[in-house]
mmCIF file of C-alpha atoms in Angstrom:
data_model
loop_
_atom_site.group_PDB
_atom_site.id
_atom_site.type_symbol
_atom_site.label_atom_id
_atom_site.label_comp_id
_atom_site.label_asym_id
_atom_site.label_seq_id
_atom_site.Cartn_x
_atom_site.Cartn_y
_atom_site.Cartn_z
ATOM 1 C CA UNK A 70 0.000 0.000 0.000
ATOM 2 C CA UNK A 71 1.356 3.099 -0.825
ATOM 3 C CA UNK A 72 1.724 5.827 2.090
ATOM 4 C CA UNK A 73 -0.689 8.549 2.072
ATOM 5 C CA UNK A 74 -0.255 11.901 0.577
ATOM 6 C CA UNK A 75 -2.051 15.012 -0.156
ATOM 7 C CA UNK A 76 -1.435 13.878 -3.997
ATOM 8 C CA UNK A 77 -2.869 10.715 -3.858
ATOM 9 C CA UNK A 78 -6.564 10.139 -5.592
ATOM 10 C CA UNK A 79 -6.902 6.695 -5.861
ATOM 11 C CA UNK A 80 -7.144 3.322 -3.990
ATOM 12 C CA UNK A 81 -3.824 1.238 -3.629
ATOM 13 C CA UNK A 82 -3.669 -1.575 -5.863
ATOM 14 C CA UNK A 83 -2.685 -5.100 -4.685
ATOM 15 C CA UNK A 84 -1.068 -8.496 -6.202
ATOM 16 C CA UNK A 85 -4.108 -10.918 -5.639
ATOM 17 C CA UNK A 86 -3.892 -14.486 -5.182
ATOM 18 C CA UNK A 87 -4.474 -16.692 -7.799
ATOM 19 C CA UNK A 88 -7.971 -19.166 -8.018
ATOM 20 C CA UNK A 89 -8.711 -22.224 -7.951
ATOM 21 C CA UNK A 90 -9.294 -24.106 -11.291
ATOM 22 C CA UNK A 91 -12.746 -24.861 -10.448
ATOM 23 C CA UNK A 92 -13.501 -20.786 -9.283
ATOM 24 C CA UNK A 93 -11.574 -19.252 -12.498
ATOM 25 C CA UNK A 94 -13.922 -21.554 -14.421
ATOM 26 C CA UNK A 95 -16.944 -20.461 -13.005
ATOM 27 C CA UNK A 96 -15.815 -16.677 -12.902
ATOM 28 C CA UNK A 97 -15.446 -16.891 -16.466
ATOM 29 C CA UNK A 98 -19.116 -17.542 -16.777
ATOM 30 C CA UNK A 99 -20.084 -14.732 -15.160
ATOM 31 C CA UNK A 100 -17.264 -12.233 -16.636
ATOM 32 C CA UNK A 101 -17.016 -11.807 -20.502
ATOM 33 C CA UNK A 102 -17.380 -8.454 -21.103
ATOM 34 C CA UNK A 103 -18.560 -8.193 -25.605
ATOM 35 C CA UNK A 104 -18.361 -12.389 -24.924
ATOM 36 C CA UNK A 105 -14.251 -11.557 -24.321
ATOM 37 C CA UNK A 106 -12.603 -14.872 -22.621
ATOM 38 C CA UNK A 107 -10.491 -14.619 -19.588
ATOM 39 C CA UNK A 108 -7.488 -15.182 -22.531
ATOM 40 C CA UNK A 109 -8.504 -12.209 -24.634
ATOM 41 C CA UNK A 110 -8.974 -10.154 -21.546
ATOM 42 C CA UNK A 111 -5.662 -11.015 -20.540
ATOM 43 C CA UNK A 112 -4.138 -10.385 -24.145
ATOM 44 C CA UNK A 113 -5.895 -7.164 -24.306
ATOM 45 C CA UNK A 114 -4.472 -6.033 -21.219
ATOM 46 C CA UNK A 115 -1.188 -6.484 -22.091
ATOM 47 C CA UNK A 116 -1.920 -4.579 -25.140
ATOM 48 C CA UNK A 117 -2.186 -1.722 -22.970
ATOM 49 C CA UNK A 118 -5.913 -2.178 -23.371
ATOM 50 C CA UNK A 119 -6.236 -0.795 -27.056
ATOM 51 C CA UNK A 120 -9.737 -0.301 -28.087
ATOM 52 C CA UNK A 121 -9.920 1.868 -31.804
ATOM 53 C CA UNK A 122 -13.535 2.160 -31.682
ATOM 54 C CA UNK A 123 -14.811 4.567 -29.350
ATOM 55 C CA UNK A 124 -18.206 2.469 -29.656
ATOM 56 C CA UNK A 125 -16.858 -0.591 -28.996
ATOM 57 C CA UNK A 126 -14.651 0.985 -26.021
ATOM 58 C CA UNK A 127 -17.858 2.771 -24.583
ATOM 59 C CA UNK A 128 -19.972 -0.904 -24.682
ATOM 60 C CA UNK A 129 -16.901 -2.240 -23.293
ATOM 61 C CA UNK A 130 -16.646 0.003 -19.576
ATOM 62 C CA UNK A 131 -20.070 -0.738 -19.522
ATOM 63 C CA UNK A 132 -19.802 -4.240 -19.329
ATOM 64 C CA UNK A 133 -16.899 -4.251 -17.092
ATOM 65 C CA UNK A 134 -19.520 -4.244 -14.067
ATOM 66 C CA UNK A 135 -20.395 -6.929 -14.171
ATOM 67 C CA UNK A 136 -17.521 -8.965 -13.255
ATOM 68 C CA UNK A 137 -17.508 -7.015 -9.971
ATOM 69 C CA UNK A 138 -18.985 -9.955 -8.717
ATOM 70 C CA UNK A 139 -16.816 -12.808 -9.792
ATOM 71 C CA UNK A 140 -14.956 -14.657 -7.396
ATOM 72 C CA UNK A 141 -11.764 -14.597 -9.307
ATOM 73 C CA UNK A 142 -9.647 -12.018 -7.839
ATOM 74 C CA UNK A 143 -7.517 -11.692 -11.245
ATOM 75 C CA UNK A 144 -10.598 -11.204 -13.270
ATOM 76 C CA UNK A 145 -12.382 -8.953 -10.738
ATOM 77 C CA UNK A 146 -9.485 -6.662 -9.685
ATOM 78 C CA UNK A 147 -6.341 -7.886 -12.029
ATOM 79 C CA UNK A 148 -8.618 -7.010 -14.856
ATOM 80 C CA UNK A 149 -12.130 -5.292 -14.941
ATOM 81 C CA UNK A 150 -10.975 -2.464 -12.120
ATOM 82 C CA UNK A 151 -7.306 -1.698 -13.569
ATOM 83 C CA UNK A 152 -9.157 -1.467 -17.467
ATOM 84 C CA UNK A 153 -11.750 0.711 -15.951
ATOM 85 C CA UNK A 154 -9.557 2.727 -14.091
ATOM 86 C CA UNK A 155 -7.228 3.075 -17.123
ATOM 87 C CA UNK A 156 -9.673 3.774 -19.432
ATOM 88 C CA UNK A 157 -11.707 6.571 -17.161
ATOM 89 C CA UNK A 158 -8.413 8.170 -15.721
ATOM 90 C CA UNK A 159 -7.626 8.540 -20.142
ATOM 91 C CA UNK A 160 -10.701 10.228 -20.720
ATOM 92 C CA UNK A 161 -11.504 7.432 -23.238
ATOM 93 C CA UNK A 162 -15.004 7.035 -22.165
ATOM 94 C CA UNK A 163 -18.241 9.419 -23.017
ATOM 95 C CA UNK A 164 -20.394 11.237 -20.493
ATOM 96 C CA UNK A 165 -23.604 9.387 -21.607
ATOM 97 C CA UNK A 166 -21.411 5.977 -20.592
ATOM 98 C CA UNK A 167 -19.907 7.543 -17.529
ATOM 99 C CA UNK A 168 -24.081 8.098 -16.006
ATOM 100 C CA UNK A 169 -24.970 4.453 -17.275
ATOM 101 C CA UNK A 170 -22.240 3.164 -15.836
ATOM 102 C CA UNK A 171 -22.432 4.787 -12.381
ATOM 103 C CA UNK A 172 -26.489 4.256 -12.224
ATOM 104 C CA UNK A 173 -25.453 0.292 -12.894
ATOM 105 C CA UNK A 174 -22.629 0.501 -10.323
ATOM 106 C CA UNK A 175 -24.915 2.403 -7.557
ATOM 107 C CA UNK A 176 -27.774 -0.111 -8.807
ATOM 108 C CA UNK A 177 -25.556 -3.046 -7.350
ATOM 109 C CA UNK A 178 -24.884 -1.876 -4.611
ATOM 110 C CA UNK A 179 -28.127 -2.453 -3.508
ATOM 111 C CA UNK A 180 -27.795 -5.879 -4.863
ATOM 112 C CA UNK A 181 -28.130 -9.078 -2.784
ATOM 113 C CA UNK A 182 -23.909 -10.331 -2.723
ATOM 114 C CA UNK A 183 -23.392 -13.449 -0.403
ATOM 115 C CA UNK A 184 -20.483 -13.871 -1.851
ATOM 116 C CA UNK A 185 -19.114 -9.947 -0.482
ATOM 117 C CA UNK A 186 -17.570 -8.888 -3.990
ATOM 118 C CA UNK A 187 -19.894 -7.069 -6.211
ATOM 119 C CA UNK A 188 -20.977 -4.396 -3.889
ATOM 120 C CA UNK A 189 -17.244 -3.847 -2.713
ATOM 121 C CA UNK A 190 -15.742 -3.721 -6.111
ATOM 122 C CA UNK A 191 -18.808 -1.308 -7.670
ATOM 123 C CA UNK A 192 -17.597 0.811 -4.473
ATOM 124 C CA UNK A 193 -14.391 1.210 -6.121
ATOM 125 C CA UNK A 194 -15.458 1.239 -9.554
ATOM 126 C CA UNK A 195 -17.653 4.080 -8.771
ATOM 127 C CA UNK A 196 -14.345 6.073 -6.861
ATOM 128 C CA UNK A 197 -12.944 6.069 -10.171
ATOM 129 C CA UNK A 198 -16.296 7.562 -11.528
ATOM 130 C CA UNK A 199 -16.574 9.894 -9.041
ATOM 131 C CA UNK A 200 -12.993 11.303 -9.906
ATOM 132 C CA UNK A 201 -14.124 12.022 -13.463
ATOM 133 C CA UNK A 202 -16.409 14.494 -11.969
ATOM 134 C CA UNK A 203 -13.920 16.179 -9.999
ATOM 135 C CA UNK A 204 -11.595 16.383 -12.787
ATOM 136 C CA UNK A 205 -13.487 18.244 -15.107
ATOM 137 C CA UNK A 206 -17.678 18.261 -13.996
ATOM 138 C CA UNK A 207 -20.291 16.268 -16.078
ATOM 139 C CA UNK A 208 -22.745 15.472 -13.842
ATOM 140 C CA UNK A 209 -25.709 17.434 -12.835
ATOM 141 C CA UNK A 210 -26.643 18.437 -9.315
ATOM 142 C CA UNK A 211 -28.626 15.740 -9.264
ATOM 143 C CA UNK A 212 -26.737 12.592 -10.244
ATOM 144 C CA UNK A 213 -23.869 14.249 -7.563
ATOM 145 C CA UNK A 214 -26.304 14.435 -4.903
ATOM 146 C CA UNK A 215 -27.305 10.661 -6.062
ATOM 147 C CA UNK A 216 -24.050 9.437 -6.035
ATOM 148 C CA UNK A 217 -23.906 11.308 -2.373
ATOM 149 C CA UNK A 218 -26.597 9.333 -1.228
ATOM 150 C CA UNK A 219 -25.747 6.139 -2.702
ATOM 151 C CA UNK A 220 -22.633 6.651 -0.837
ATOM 152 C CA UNK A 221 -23.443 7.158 2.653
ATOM 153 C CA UNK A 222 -26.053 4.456 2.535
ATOM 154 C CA UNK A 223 -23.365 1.837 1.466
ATOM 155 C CA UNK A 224 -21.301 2.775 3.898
ATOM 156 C CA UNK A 225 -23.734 3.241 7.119
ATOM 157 C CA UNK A 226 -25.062 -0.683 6.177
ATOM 158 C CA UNK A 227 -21.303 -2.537 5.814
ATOM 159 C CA UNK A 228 -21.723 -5.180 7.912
ATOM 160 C CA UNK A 229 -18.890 -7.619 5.730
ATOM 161 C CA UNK A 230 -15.863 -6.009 6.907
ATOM 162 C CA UNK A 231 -13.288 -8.997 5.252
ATOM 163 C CA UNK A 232 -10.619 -7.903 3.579
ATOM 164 C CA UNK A 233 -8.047 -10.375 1.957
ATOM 165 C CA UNK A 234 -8.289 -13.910 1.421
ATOM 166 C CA UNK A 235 -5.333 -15.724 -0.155
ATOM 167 C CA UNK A 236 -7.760 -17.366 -2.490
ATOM 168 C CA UNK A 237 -10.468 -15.155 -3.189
ATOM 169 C CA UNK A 238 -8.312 -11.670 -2.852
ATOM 170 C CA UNK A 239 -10.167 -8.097 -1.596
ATOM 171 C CA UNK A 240 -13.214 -7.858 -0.583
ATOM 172 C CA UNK A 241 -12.643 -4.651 1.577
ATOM 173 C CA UNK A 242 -16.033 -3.027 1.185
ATOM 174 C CA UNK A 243 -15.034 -0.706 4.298
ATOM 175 C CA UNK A 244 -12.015 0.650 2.185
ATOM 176 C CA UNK A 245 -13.240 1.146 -1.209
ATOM 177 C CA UNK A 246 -16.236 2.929 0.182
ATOM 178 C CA UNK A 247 -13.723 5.317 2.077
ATOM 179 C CA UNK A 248 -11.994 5.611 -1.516
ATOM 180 C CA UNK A 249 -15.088 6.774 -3.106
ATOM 181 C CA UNK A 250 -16.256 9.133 -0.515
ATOM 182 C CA UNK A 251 -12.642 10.898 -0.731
ATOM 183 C CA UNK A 252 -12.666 11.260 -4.293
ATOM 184 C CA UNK A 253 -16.487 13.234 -3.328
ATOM 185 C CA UNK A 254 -15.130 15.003 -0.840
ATOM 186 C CA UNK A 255 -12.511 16.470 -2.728
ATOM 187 C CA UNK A 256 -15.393 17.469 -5.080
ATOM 188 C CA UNK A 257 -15.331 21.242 -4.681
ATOM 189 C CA UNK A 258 -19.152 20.943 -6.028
ATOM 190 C CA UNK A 259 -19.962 18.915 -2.880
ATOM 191 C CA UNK A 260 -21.093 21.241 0.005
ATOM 192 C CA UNK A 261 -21.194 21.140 3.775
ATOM 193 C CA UNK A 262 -24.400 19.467 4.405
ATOM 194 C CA UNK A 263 -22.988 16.712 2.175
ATOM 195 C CA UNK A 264 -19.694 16.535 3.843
ATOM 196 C CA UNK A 265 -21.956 16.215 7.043
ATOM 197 C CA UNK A 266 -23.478 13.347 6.047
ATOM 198 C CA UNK A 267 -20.175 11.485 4.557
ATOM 199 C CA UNK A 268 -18.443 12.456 7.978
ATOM 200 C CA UNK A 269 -21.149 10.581 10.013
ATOM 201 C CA UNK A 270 -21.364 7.402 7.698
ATOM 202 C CA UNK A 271 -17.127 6.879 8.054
ATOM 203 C CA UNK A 272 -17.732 7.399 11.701
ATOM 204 C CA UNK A 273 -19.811 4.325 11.669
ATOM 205 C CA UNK A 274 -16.914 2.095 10.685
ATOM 206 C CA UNK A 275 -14.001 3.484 12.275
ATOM 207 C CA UNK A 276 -14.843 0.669 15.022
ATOM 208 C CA UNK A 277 -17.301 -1.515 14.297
ATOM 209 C CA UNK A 278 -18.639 -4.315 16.290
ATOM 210 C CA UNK A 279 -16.831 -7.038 16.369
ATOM 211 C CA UNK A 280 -14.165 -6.592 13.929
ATOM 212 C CA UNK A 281 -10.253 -5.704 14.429
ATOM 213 C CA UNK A 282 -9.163 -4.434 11.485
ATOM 214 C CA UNK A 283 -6.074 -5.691 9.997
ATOM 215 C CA UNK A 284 -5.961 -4.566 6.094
ATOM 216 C CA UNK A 285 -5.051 -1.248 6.472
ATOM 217 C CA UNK A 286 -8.636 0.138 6.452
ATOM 218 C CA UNK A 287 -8.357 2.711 9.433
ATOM 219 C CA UNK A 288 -6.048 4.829 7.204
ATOM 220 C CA UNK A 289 -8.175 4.567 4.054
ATOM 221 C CA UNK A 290 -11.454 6.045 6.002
ATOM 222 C CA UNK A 291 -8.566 8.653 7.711
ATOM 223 C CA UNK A 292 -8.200 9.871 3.928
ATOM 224 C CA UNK A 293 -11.401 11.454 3.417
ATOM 225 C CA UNK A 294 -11.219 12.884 6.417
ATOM 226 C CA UNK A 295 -8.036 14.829 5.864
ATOM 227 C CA UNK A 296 -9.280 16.113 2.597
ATOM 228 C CA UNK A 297 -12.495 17.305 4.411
ATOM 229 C CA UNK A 298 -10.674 19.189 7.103
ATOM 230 C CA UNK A 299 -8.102 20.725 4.038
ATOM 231 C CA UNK A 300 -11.121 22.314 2.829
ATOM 232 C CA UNK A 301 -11.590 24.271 5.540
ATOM 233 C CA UNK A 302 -15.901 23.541 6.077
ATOM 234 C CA UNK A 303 -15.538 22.371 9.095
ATOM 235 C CA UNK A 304 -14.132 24.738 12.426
ATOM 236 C CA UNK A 305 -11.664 23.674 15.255
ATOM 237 C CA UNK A 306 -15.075 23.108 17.650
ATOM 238 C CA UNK A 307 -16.666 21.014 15.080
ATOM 239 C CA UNK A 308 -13.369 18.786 14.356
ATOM 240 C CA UNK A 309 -13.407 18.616 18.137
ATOM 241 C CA UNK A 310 -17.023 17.360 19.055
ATOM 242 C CA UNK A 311 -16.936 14.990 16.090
ATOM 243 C CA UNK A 312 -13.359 13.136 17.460
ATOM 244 C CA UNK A 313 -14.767 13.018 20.809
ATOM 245 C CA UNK A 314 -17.376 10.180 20.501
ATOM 246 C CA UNK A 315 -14.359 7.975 19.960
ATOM 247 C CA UNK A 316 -12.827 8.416 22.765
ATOM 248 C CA UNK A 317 -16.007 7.045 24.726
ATOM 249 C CA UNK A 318 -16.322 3.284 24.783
ATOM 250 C CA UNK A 319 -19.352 3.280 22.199
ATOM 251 C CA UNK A 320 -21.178 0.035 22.468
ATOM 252 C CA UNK A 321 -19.261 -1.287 25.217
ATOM 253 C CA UNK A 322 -20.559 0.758 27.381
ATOM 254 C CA UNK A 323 -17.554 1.299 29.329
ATOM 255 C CA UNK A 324 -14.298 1.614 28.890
ATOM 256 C CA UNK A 325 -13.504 -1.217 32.452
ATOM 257 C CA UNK A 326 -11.544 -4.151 31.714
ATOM 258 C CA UNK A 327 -11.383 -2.940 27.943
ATOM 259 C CA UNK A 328 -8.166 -5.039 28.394
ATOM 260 C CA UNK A 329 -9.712 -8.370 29.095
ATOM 261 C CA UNK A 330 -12.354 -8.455 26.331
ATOM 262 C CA UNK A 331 -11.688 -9.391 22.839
ATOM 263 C CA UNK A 332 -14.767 -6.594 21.773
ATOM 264 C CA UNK A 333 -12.743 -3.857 23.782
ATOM 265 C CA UNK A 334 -9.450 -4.578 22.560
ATOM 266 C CA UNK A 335 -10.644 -4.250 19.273
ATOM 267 C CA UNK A 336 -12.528 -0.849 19.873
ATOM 268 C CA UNK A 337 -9.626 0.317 20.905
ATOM 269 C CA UNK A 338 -7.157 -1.113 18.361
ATOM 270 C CA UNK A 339 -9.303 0.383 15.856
ATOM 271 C CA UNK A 340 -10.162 3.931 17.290
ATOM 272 C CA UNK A 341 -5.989 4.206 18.089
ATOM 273 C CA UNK A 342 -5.264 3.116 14.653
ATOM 274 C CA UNK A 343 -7.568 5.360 13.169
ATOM 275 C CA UNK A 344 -7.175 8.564 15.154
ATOM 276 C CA UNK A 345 -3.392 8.106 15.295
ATOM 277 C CA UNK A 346 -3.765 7.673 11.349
ATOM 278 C CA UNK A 347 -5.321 11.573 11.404
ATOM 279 C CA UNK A 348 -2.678 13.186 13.583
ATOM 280 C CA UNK A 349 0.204 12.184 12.120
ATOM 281 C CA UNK A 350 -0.978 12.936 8.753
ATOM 282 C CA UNK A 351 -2.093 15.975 9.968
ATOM 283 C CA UNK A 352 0.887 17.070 11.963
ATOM 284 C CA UNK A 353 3.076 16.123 9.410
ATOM 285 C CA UNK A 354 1.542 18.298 6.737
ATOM 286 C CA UNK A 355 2.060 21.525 8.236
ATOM 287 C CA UNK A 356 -1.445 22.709 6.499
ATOM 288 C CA UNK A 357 -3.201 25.402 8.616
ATOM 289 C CA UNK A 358 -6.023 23.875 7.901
ATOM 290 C CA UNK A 359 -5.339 20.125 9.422
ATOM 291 C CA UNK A 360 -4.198 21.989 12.700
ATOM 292 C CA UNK A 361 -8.190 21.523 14.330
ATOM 293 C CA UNK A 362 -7.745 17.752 13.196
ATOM 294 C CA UNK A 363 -4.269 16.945 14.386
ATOM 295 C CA UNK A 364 -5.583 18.710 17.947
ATOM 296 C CA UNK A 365 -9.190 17.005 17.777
ATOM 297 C CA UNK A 366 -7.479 13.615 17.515
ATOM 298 C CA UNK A 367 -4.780 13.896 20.338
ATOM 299 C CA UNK A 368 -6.975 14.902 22.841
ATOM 300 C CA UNK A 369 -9.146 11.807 21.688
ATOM 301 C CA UNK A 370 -5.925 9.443 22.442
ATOM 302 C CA UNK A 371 -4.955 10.521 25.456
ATOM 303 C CA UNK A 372 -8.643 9.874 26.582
ATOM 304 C CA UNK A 373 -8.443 6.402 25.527
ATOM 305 C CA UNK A 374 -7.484 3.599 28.317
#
């Protein structure tokens, strides 16, 4: 993973494990994007993904979704994310594709997904939408505020927080939704009351119930938050109230014998890992503007047990 920086826009990218025979085979069903194999995905990739036709290229991205579901980590990641990525971040793909594709991405992630994959990966997927819009604006106030929406709801219901499996590769729902909601909030077209709402949903997952996190996702959802405080929306009192609540022992209760429970060591793993993610980033920058944060989140530590 690649350390954070005021530069950085997009998700790190990871060498995934490779599937089973009997899982590439039944990935393959469910990914062929135009009716391409697994081979002529692969060959087209090392092509440097050359599409001529701009039809053909448009139809393409479009199909690309759906293989956020397959359980073949090269397919799902290796291939579908890096060509969409590639061919978005190139400007290679038409505004009337870019909304069909993010209404089909924010469609699944709605979706039923036992298997954990599809609503991760259209998290992502949609990230790299979302930066299109930054870059240079297409969508109307509407489709934003949409996209807002579609969002924080993702984010508020996570309730799959696994991340890597040597087999199956990311899921990481947690971190690709804190990828997308950075790329919004360094949307200078999204305003406070959205920021608001964005703010609350990553505060639902900085320490979830039952989980210790261990794939790096308290310093993905620390990302947005940086970007929010470098734009200045919020002041020092606001930063301040909002790091507070993790400080207190949420759920627990109480913060006694945090030490001999495997649900309060993991509160506080992840609330240390995540506010200690936000100061030093903070501190380190020398920004004016991450002063309130780098404050706000050492007064939370030292209130921890």
């Amino acid at each position: 993973m690649r350390k954070f920086g005021f530069a950085l826009t997009a998700c790190a990218l990871f060498n995934l494990a490779q599937p089973s025979a009997a899982s590439a085979a039944k990935s393959q069903a469910h990914c062929a994007p135009l009716g391409k194999s697994k081979v002529a995905l692969q060959a087209l990739k090392n092509a440097g993904w050359q599409i001529d036709s701009d039809a053909e290229r448009n139809r393409f991205v479009l199909a690309l979704a759906d293989c956020n579901g397959s359980p073949d980590p090269e397919l799902r990641d290796g291939i579908a994310f890096e060509a969409t990525q590639h061919y978005l971040r190139k400007g290679l793909v038409n505004e009337a594709t870019l909304a069909s594709l993010s209404a089909k991405l924010q469609a699944q992630l709605g979706e039923p997904d036992k298997s954990g994959f599809r609503r991760p990966f259209a998290a992502l997927n949609l990230s790299e939408v979302a930066r299109t819009d930054r870059i240079k604006a297409w969508m109307t106030a509407e489709q934003r505020a949409q996209l807002v929406k579609a969002s924080v709801d993702y984010m508020r219901s996570i309730t799959d927080h696994r991340g890597f499996d040597k087999v199956a590769g990311y899921r990481h729902a947690v971190a690709h939704t804190a990828d997308l909601i950075m790329q919004l909030a360094l949307n200078p077209a999204i305003v406070k009351s959205d920021l608001v709402r964005m703010r609350g949903a990553i505060a639902l997952q900085v320490a979830p119930a039952g989980t210790s996190y261990v794939t790096g996702e308290p310093e993905r959802l620390a990302r947005p938050i940086l970007f929010m405080a470098q734009r200045g929306a919020f002041t020092e009192v606001e930063w301040g109230e909002w790091l507070a609540q993790f400080a207190g022992p949420g759920a627990l209760g109480s913060w006694d014998n945090a030490f001999q429970s495997e649900a309060g060591l993991a509160r506080r793993h992840n609330v240390t890992a995540f506010l200690s993610a936000l100061y030093v980033n903070a501190q380190a920058s020398g920004a004016d503007a991450l002063k309130p944060l780098a404050t706000g989140a050492m007064e939370a530590l030292k209130k921890l047990p």
